[in-house]
Short mmCIF file of C-alpha atoms in Angstrom, two decimals:
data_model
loop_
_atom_site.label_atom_id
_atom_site.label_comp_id
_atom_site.label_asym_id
_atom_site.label_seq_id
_atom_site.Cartn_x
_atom_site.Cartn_y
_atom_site.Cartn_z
CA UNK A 1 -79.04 55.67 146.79
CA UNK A 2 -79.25 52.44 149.27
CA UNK A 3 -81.38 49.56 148.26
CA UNK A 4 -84.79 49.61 149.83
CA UNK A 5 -85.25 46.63 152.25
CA UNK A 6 -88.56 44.62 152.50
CA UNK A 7 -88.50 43.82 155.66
CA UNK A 8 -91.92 42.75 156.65
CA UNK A 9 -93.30 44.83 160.05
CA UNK A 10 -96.74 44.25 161.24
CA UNK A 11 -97.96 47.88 161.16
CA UNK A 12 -96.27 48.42 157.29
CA UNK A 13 -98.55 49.63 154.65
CA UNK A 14 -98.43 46.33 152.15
CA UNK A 15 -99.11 46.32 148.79
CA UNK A 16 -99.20 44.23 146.41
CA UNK A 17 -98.09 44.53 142.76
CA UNK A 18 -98.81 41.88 139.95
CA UNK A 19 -97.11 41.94 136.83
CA UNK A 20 -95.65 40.33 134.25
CA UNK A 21 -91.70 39.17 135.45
CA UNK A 22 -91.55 35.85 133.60
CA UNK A 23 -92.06 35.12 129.86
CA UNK A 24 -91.30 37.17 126.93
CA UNK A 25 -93.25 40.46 128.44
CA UNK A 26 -90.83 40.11 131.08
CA UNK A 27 -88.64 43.08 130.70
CA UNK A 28 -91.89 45.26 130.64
CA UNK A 29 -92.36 43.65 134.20
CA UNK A 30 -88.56 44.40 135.40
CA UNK A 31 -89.21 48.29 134.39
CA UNK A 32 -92.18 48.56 136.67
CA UNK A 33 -90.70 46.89 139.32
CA UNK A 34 -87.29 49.13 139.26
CA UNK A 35 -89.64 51.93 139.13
CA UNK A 36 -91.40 50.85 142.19
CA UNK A 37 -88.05 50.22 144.20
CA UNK A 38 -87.16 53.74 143.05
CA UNK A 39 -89.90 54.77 144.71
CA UNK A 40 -89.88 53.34 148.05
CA UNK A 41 -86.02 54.98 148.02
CA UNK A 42 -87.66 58.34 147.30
CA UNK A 43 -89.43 57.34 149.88
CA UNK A 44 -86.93 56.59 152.28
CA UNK A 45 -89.28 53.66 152.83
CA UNK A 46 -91.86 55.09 155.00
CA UNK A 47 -95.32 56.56 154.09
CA UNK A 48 -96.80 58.02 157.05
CA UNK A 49 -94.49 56.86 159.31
CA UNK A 50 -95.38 53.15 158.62
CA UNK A 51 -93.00 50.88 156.75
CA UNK A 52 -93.44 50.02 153.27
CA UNK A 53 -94.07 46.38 152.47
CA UNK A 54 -94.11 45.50 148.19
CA UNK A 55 -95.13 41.75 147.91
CA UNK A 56 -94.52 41.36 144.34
CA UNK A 57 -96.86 38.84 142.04
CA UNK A 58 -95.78 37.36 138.51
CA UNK A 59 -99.23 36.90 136.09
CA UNK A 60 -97.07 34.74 133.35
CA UNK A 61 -98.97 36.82 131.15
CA UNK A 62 -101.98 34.69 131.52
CA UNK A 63 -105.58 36.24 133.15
CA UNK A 64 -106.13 33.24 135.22
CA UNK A 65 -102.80 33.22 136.72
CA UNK A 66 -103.12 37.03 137.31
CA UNK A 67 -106.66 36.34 139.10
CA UNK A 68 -105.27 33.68 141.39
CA UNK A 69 -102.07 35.85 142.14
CA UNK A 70 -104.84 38.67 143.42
CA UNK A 71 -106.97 36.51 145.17
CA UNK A 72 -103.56 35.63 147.05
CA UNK A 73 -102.75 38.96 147.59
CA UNK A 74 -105.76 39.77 148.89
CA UNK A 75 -106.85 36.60 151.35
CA UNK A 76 -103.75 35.50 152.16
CA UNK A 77 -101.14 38.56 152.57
CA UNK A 78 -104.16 41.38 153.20
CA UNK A 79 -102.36 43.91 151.02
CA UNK A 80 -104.08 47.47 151.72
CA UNK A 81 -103.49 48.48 148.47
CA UNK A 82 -103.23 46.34 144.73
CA UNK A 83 -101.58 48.16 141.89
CA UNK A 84 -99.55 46.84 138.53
CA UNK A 85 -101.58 45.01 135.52
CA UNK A 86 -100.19 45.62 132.27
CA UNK A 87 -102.68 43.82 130.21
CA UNK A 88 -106.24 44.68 129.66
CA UNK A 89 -107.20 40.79 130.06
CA UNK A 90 -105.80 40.16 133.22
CA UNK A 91 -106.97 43.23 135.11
CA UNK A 92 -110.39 42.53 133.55
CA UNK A 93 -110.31 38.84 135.29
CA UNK A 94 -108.88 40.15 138.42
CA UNK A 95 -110.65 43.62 139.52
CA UNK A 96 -113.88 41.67 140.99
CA UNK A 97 -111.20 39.93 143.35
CA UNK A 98 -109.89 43.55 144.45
CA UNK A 99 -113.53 45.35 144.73
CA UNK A 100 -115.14 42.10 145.88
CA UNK A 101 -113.05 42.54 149.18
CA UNK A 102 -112.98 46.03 149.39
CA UNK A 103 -109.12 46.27 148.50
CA UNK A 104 -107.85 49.43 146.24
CA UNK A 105 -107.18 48.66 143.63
CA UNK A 106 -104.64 51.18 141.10
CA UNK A 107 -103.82 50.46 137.49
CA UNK A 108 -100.49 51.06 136.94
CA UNK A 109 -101.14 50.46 133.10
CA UNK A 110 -104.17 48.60 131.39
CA UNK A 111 -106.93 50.68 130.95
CA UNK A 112 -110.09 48.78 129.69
CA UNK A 113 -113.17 50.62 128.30
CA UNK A 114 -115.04 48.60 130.33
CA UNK A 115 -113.42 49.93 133.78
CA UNK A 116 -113.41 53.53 132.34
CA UNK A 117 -117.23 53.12 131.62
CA UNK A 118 -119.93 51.46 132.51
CA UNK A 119 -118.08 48.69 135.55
CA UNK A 120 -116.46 51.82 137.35
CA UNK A 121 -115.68 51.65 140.71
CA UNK A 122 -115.16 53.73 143.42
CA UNK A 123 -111.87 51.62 144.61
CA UNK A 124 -110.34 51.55 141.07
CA UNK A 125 -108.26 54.15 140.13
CA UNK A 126 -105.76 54.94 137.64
CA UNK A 127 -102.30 56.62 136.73
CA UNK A 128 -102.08 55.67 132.91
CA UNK A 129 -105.28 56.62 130.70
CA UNK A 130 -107.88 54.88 129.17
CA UNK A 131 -106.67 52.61 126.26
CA UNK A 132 -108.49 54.33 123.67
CA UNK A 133 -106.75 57.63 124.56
CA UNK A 134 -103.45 57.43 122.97
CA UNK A 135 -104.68 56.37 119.97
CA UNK A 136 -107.32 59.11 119.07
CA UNK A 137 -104.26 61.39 119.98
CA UNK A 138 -102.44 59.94 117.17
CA UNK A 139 -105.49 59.90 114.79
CA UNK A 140 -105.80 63.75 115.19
CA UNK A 141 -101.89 63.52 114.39
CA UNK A 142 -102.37 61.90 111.60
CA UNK A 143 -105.39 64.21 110.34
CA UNK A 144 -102.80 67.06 110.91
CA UNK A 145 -100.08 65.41 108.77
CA UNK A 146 -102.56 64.80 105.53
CA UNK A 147 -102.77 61.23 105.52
CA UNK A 148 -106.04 60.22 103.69
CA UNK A 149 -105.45 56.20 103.44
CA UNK A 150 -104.35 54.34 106.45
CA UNK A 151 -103.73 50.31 106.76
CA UNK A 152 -104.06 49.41 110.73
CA UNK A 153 -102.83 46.35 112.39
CA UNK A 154 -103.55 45.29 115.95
CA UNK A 155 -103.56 41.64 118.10
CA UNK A 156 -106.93 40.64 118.54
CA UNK A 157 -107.53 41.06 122.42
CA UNK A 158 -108.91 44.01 124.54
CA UNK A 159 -106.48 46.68 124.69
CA UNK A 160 -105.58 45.89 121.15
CA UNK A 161 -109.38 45.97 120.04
CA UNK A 162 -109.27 49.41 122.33
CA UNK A 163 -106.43 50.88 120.43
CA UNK A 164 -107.95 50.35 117.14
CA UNK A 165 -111.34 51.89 118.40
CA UNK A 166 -109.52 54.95 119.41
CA UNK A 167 -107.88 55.89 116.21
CA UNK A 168 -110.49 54.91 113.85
CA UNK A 169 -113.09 57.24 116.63
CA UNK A 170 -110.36 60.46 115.42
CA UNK A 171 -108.90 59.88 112.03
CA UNK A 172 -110.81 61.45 109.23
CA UNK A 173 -109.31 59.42 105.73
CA UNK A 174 -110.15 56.05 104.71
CA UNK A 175 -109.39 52.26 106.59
CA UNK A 176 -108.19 50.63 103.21
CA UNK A 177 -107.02 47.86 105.31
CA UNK A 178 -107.15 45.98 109.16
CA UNK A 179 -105.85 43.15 110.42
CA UNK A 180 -106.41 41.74 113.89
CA UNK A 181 -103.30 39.12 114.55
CA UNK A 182 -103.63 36.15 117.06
CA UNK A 183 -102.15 37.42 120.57
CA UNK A 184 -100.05 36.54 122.24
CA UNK A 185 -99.00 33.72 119.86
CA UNK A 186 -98.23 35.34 116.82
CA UNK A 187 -94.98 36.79 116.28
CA UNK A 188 -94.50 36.80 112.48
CA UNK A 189 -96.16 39.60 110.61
CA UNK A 190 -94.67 39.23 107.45
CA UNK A 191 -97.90 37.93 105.72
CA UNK A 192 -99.60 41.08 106.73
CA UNK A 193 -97.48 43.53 105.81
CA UNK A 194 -97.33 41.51 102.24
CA UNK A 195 -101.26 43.21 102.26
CA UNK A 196 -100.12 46.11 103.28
CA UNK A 197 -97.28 46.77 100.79
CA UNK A 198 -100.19 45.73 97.95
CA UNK A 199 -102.69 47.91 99.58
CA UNK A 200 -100.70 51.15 99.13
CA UNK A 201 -101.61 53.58 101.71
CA UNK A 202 -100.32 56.21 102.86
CA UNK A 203 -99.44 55.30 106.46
CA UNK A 204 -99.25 52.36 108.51
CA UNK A 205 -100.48 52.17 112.30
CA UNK A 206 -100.11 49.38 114.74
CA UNK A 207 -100.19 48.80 118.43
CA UNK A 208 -97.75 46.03 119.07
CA UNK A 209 -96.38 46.16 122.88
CA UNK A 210 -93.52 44.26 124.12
CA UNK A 211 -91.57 41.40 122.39
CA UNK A 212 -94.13 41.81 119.81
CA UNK A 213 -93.23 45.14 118.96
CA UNK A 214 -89.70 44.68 118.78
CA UNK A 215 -90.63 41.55 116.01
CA UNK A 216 -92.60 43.72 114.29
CA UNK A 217 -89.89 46.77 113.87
CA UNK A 218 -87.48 44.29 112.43
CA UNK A 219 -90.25 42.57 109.98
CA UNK A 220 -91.11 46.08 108.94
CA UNK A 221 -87.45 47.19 108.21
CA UNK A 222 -86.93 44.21 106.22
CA UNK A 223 -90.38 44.82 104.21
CA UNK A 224 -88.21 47.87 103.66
CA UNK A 225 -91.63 49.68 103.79
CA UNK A 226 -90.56 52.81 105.65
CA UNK A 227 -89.58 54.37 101.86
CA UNK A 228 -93.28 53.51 100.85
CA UNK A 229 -95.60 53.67 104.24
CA UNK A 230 -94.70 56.05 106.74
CA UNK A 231 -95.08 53.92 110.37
CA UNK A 232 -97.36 55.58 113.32
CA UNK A 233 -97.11 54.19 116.61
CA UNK A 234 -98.57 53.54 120.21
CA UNK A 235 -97.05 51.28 122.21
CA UNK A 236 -94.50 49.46 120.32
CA UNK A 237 -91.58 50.95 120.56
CA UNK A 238 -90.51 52.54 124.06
CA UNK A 239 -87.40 52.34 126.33
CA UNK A 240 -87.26 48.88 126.59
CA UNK A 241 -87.32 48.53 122.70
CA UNK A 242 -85.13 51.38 121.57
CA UNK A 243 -81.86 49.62 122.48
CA UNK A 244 -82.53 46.66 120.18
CA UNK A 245 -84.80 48.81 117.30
CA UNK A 246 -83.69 52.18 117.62
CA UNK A 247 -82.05 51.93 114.46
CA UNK A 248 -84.97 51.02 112.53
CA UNK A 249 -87.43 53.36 114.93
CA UNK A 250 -85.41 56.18 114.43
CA UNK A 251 -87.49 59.35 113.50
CA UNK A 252 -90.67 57.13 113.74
CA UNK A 253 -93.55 59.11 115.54
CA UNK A 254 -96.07 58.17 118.63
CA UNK A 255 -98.08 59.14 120.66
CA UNK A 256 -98.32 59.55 124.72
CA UNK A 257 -99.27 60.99 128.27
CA UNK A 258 -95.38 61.31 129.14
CA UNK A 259 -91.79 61.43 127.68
CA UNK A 260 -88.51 61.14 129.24
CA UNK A 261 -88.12 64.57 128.28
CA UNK A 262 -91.41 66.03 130.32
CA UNK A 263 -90.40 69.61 132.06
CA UNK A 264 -91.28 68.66 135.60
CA UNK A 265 -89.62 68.69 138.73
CA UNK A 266 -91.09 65.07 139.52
CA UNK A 267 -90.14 63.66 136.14
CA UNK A 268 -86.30 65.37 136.23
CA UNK A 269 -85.95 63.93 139.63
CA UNK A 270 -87.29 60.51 138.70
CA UNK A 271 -86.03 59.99 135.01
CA UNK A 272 -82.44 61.13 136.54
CA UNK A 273 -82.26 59.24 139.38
CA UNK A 274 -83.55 56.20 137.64
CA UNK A 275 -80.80 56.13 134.57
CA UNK A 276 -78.58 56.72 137.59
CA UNK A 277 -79.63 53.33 139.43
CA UNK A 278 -80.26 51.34 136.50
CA UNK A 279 -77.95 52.76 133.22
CA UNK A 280 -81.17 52.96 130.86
CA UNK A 281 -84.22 55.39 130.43
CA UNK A 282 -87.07 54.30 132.13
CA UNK A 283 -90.31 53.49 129.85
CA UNK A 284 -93.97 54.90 130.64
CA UNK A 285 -94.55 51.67 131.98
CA UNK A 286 -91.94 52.50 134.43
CA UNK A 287 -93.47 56.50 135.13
CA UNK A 288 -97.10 54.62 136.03
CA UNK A 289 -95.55 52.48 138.42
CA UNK A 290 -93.43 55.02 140.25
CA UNK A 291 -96.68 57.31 139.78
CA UNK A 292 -98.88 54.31 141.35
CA UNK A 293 -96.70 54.55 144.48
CA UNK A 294 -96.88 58.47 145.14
CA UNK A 295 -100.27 58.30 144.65
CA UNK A 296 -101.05 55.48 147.24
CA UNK A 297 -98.22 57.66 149.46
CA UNK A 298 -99.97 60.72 149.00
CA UNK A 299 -103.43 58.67 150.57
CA UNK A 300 -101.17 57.23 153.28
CA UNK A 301 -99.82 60.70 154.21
CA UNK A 302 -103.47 62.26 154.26
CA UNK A 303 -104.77 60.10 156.68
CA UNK A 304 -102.04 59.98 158.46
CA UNK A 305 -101.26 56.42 158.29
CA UNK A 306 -104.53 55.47 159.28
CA UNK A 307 -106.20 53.07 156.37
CA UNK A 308 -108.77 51.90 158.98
CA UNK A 309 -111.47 54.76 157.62
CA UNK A 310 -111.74 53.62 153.94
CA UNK A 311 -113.98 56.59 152.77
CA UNK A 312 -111.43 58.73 154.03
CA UNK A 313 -108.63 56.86 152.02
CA UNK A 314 -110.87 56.85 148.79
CA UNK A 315 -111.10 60.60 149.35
CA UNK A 316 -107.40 61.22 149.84
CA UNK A 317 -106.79 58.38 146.26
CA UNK A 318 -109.41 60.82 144.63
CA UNK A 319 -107.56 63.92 145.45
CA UNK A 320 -104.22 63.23 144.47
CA UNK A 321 -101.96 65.84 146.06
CA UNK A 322 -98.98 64.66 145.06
CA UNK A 323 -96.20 65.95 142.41
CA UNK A 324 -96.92 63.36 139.34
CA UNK A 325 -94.10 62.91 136.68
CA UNK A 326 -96.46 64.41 134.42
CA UNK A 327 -97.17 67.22 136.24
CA UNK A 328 -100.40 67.37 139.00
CA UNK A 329 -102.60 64.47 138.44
CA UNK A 330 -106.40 65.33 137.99
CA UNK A 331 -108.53 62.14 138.16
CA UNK A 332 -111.95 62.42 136.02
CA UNK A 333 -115.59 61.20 137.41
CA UNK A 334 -114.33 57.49 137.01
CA UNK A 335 -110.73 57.69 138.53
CA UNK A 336 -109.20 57.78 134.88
CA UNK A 337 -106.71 60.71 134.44
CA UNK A 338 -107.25 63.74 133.16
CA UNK A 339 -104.37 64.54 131.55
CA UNK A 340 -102.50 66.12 128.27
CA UNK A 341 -101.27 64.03 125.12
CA UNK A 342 -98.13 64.41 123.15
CA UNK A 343 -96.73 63.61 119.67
CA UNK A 344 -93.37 62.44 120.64
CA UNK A 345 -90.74 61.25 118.08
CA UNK A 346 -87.36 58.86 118.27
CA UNK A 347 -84.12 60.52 118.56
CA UNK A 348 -80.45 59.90 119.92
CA UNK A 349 -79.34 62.10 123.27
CA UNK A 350 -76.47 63.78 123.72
CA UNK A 351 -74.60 60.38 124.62
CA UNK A 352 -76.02 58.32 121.93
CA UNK A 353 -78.69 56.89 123.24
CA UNK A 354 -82.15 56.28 121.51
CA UNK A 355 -84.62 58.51 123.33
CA UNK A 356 -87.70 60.10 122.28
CA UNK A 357 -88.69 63.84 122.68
CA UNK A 358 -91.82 66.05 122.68
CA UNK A 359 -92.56 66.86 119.26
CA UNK A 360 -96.02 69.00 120.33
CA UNK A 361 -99.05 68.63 122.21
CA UNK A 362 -101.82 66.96 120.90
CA UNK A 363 -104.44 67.18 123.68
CA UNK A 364 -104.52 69.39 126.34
CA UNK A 365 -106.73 68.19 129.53
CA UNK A 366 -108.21 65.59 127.72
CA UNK A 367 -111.09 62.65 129.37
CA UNK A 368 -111.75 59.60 128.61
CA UNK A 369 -114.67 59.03 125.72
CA UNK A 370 -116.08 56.42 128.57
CA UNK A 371 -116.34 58.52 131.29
CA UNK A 372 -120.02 59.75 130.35
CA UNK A 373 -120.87 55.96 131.19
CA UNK A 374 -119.42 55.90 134.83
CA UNK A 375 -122.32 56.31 137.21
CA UNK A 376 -119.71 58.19 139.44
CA UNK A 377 -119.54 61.76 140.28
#
């Protein structure tokens, strides 16, 4: 496969994509962005017959830096199209910028109850979930498996308050403990799960992405809790974890949309050809981003390169006749996903490799608890 080129044309489709490619969250930022050059080589770097421009934004993992990176994108490089955001916080300071100025806007991964609810928009669409999602999935999981007393732990911002809304909405036993950690600052847990070792339940969820999860595997194997409290996750430990924690993770359960492992033409093709290009599975962070892309293709190609009728391009976003990794992609009333959920569990591939797998499905078609909020049809 040849390297796309980003040669800049005046009639090319441009589109901008913030995310995080600096700091410590960096590597979830590097995943997207392979995904996205994937992509435009599946591509062959056209979508309807236009050249395909990627201007690329880093957010340093900060809202107002995201914000200003949009309003750049927007007013200064008049991308047609926005798409990216891994965190909750910055997309929440930055969609006004994108709907303000009638830009689409496609979330690539945060997924706010706010934007699934009652600040909906038209131009806003999707191709994870809504935050809460995942984690109801994994309280009806952990219903199924018997546990009665869970201890949760979660950082203290949106998607993390999101996450713990979702599986306490699901799972039927008792909270016997919560804590809420500083975020992004905090990086050593080991006072908390000193609470949870004394509190004695019988499972143990957290939502810790990035660097944070990968501290908070190796905290919890050295707690040498995973005798004592079983560990359910969403979030924490993915494909750009399991090469550093996939000894400690191995076994562990989660929840999720996707899996390397999903039987679909789309996702062989893409999960193949990316370990191909890059050596390493690609994360769901990676399978939204390349997702993000077909979708705004799919748009392109409907219109027939034409993005000067902008109900017609909502439309063609809306309908979403495209091959998704995780099958066909239905979007609900408020442009979330409608989608299926699936326990998956860590395991080691034929090579060696730490991988997960689909365990079983926990949802099937499942919508957003938000969606009733969204004024949209």
């Amino acid at each position: 496969m040849a390297a796309p080129t980003w040669a800049s044309a005046a009639d090319a489709v441009k589109i901008g994509f913030v995310t995080t490619l600096t700091t410590g969250a960096g590597a979830i930022g590097k995943d997207m962005r392979e995904a996205v050059d994937l992509a435009v080589i599946h591509l062959g770097g056209k979508m309807g017959e236009r050249d395909i421009e990627i201007i690329y934004e880093d957010d340093g993992f900060k809202p107002e830096i995201g914000k200003q990176k949009t309003d750049k994108l927007i007013k200064k490089d008049k991308v047609d199209f926005i798409a990216g955001y891994i965190w909750s916080h910055v997309l929440m300071a930055s969609y006004k910028s994108a709907v303000n100025s009638g830009t689409f806007l496609i979330s690539s991964n945060a997924g706010p109850s706010a934007l699934a609810g009652k600040l909906c928009h038209e131009d806003v669409f999707s191709t994870s979930w809504q935050n809460d999602q995942t984690p109801m999935a994994m309280g009806e999981v952990l219903n199924q498996r018997g546990i009665k007393k869970l201890y949760i732990m979660a950082p203290n911002y949106a998607a993390g308050k999101n996450m713990v809304t979702g599986v306490e909405r699901t799972f039927q036993g008792e909270i016997v403990g919560k804590d809420m950690t500083k975020f992004p600052a905090q990086l050593d847990f080991s006072a908390e799960l000193a609470k949870v070792r004394a509190a004695k339940p019988d499972a143990l969820f957290v939502f810790y992405p990035g660097k944070h999860g990968a501290q908070f595997m190796a905290q919890y194997a050295q707690a040498d809790l995973a005798t004592s409290v079983p560990l359910y996750t969403t979030f924490t430990i993915d494909s750009i974890s399991l090469p550093r924690v996939g000894e400690q993770a191995e076994g562990s359960l989660m929840t999720m949309f996707w899996s390397p492992d999903l039987d679909t033409p789309a996702n062989k093709r893409f999960v193949g050809d990316f370990k191909a290009k890059y050596g390493h599975y690609p994360s769901h962070y990676a399978a939204q981003s390349y997702d993000s892309i077909m979708l705004i293709n799919s748009a392109v190609e409907k219109v027939k390169g034409d993005l000067s009728d902008r109900d017609a391009v909502r439309a063609a976003l809306k309908a979403a006749e495209f091959e998704s990794v995780r099958g066909k992609l239905k979007f609900g009333n408020n442009n979330i996903p409608i989608q299926n959920f699936y326990l998956r569990q860590v395991v080691k591939d034929d090579e060696g490799q730490y991988t997960t797998k689909i365990v079983s499905t926990v949802y099937e078609d499942h919508q957003d608890t938000y969606a009733k909020e969204c004024k949209m049809e």
